[in-house]
Amino acid sequence: MNGEKIKCANDRCGNWFVPKNAKQKYCCRKCCMSVHNRAENKRRRLQKAAEPPQDRNRPYTRDTVYLVHKWYREGMKVQEIAELLNRSVENVQAALESPVTHSQVESMKRYSAPVKTSHRGTQG
């Protein structure tokens, strides 16, 4: 290089520096990674916005009905369970109407404890 100073390509930095080679655009690695991370975050946001929303009334997985019954027995509200599982309130209520096996009921008795707070740790 000829020793001429250039301005850092990170628009949040703006420092002037002498590049070590012809390809150097940033004054330091921190500026380079900052620009890279912002671009990556923007790409992820755009990708997420382009994805169709997840179906909140999708079919149950193997454990959905069990978990809904277990958490409801522990004192969680239907709305809280719906938010936790990213399902509609109607979907959770339908799961509560679905039967559970005898072994699942025994498992709930063995591994359940009354909940005094919601899943977010607030009084509820």
Short mmCIF file of C-alpha atoms in Angstrom, two decimals:
data_model
loop_
_atom_site.label_atom_id
_atom_site.label_comp_id
_atom_site.label_asym_id
_atom_site.label_seq_id
_atom_site.Cartn_x
_atom_site.Cartn_y
_atom_site.Cartn_z
CA MET A 1 0.00 0.00 0.00
CA ASN A 2 1.02 3.57 -0.47
CA GLY A 3 0.26 4.76 3.06
CA GLU A 4 -2.89 6.69 2.17
CA LYS A 5 -5.58 6.76 4.81
CA ILE A 6 -9.09 5.55 4.05
CA LYS A 7 -12.32 5.80 6.02
CA CYS A 8 -13.58 2.64 7.77
CA ALA A 9 -16.45 1.08 5.81
CA ASN A 10 -18.43 0.56 9.04
CA ASP A 11 -20.84 3.50 8.94
CA ARG A 12 -21.03 3.48 12.75
CA CYS A 13 -17.25 3.89 13.07
CA GLY A 14 -15.91 6.40 10.54
CA ASN A 15 -12.29 6.12 11.71
CA TRP A 16 -9.55 6.87 9.23
CA PHE A 17 -6.78 4.28 8.96
CA VAL A 18 -3.93 3.06 6.74
CA PRO A 19 -4.95 -0.31 5.26
CA LYS A 20 -2.48 -3.18 5.43
CA ASN A 21 -3.54 -4.52 2.03
CA ALA A 22 -5.68 -3.49 -0.94
CA LYS A 23 -8.71 -5.47 0.23
CA GLN A 24 -8.93 -4.08 3.77
CA LYS A 25 -12.14 -2.04 4.23
CA TYR A 26 -12.43 -1.92 8.02
CA CYS A 27 -10.11 -0.39 10.60
CA CYS A 28 -10.31 -3.43 12.90
CA ARG A 29 -11.88 -6.86 13.27
CA LYS A 30 -14.53 -5.49 15.65
CA CYS A 31 -15.86 -3.16 12.92
CA CYS A 32 -15.80 -5.96 10.37
CA MET A 33 -17.74 -8.33 12.65
CA SER A 34 -20.18 -5.59 13.62
CA VAL A 35 -21.12 -5.04 9.97
CA HIS A 36 -21.26 -8.79 9.35
CA ASN A 37 -23.51 -9.39 12.39
CA ARG A 38 -25.90 -6.58 11.44
CA ALA A 39 -26.18 -7.98 7.90
CA GLU A 40 -26.76 -11.50 9.24
CA ASN A 41 -29.43 -10.30 11.69
CA LYS A 42 -31.19 -8.41 8.90
CA ARG A 43 -31.08 -11.50 6.68
CA ARG A 44 -32.62 -13.61 9.47
CA ARG A 45 -35.36 -11.04 10.15
CA LEU A 46 -36.27 -10.93 6.45
CA GLN A 47 -36.24 -14.72 6.22
CA LYS A 48 -38.48 -15.06 9.29
CA ALA A 49 -40.90 -12.45 7.92
CA ALA A 50 -41.11 -14.39 4.65
CA GLU A 51 -41.93 -17.69 6.39
CA PRO A 52 -45.59 -18.54 6.73
CA PRO A 53 -46.86 -18.32 10.31
CA GLN A 54 -46.83 -21.59 12.22
CA ASP A 55 -50.22 -23.28 12.38
CA ARG A 56 -51.47 -22.87 15.95
CA ASN A 57 -54.07 -25.60 15.34
CA ARG A 58 -51.62 -28.20 14.05
CA PRO A 59 -51.99 -31.89 14.96
CA TYR A 60 -50.68 -32.97 18.34
CA THR A 61 -47.26 -34.51 18.78
CA ARG A 62 -46.82 -37.65 20.85
CA ASP A 63 -46.37 -35.65 24.05
CA THR A 64 -48.74 -32.71 23.52
CA VAL A 65 -51.84 -34.17 25.18
CA TYR A 66 -49.79 -35.45 28.13
CA LEU A 67 -48.08 -32.09 28.68
CA VAL A 68 -51.33 -30.14 28.40
CA HIS A 69 -52.98 -32.40 31.00
CA LYS A 70 -49.92 -32.33 33.28
CA TRP A 71 -49.51 -28.55 33.25
CA TYR A 72 -53.24 -28.01 33.68
CA ARG A 73 -53.22 -30.32 36.73
CA GLU A 74 -50.28 -28.32 38.10
CA GLY A 75 -52.35 -25.15 37.95
CA MET A 76 -51.35 -23.50 34.69
CA LYS A 77 -54.09 -21.64 32.86
CA VAL A 78 -55.17 -22.75 29.38
CA GLN A 79 -53.95 -19.42 27.93
CA GLU A 80 -50.47 -19.92 29.46
CA ILE A 81 -50.23 -23.45 28.08
CA ALA A 82 -51.32 -22.21 24.65
CA GLU A 83 -48.59 -19.53 24.65
CA LEU A 84 -45.96 -21.97 25.88
CA LEU A 85 -46.77 -24.52 23.14
CA ASN A 86 -47.47 -21.87 20.46
CA ARG A 87 -50.98 -23.24 19.98
CA SER A 88 -54.44 -21.72 20.00
CA VAL A 89 -56.55 -21.78 23.16
CA GLU A 90 -59.10 -23.94 21.30
CA ASN A 91 -56.34 -26.42 20.40
CA VAL A 92 -55.28 -26.71 24.05
CA GLN A 93 -58.88 -27.10 25.21
CA ALA A 94 -59.36 -29.91 22.68
CA ALA A 95 -56.21 -31.58 24.04
CA LEU A 96 -57.72 -31.40 27.53
CA GLU A 97 -60.78 -33.22 26.21
CA SER A 98 -58.57 -35.98 24.74
CA PRO A 99 -58.06 -38.99 27.01
CA VAL A 100 -54.75 -39.87 28.63
CA THR A 101 -53.64 -43.39 29.43
CA HIS A 102 -53.56 -44.85 32.93
CA SER A 103 -49.74 -44.88 32.86
CA GLN A 104 -49.71 -41.19 31.89
CA VAL A 105 -52.00 -40.35 34.83
CA GLU A 106 -49.69 -42.29 37.17
CA SER A 107 -46.69 -40.44 35.69
CA MET A 108 -48.43 -37.11 36.29
CA LYS A 109 -49.08 -38.04 39.91
CA ARG A 110 -45.46 -39.06 40.36
CA TYR A 111 -43.83 -36.08 38.63
CA SER A 112 -46.30 -33.23 39.18
CA ALA A 113 -46.26 -30.65 41.90
CA PRO A 114 -48.68 -27.78 42.48
CA VAL A 115 -47.41 -24.64 40.79
CA LYS A 116 -47.55 -21.40 42.75
CA THR A 117 -46.25 -19.20 39.94
CA SER A 118 -46.77 -19.17 36.19
CA HIS A 119 -44.17 -20.48 33.78
CA ARG A 120 -42.71 -16.97 33.52
CA GLY A 121 -41.94 -16.75 37.21
CA THR A 122 -44.56 -14.13 37.99
CA GLN A 123 -47.14 -14.47 40.70
CA GLY A 124 -50.23 -15.99 39.19
#
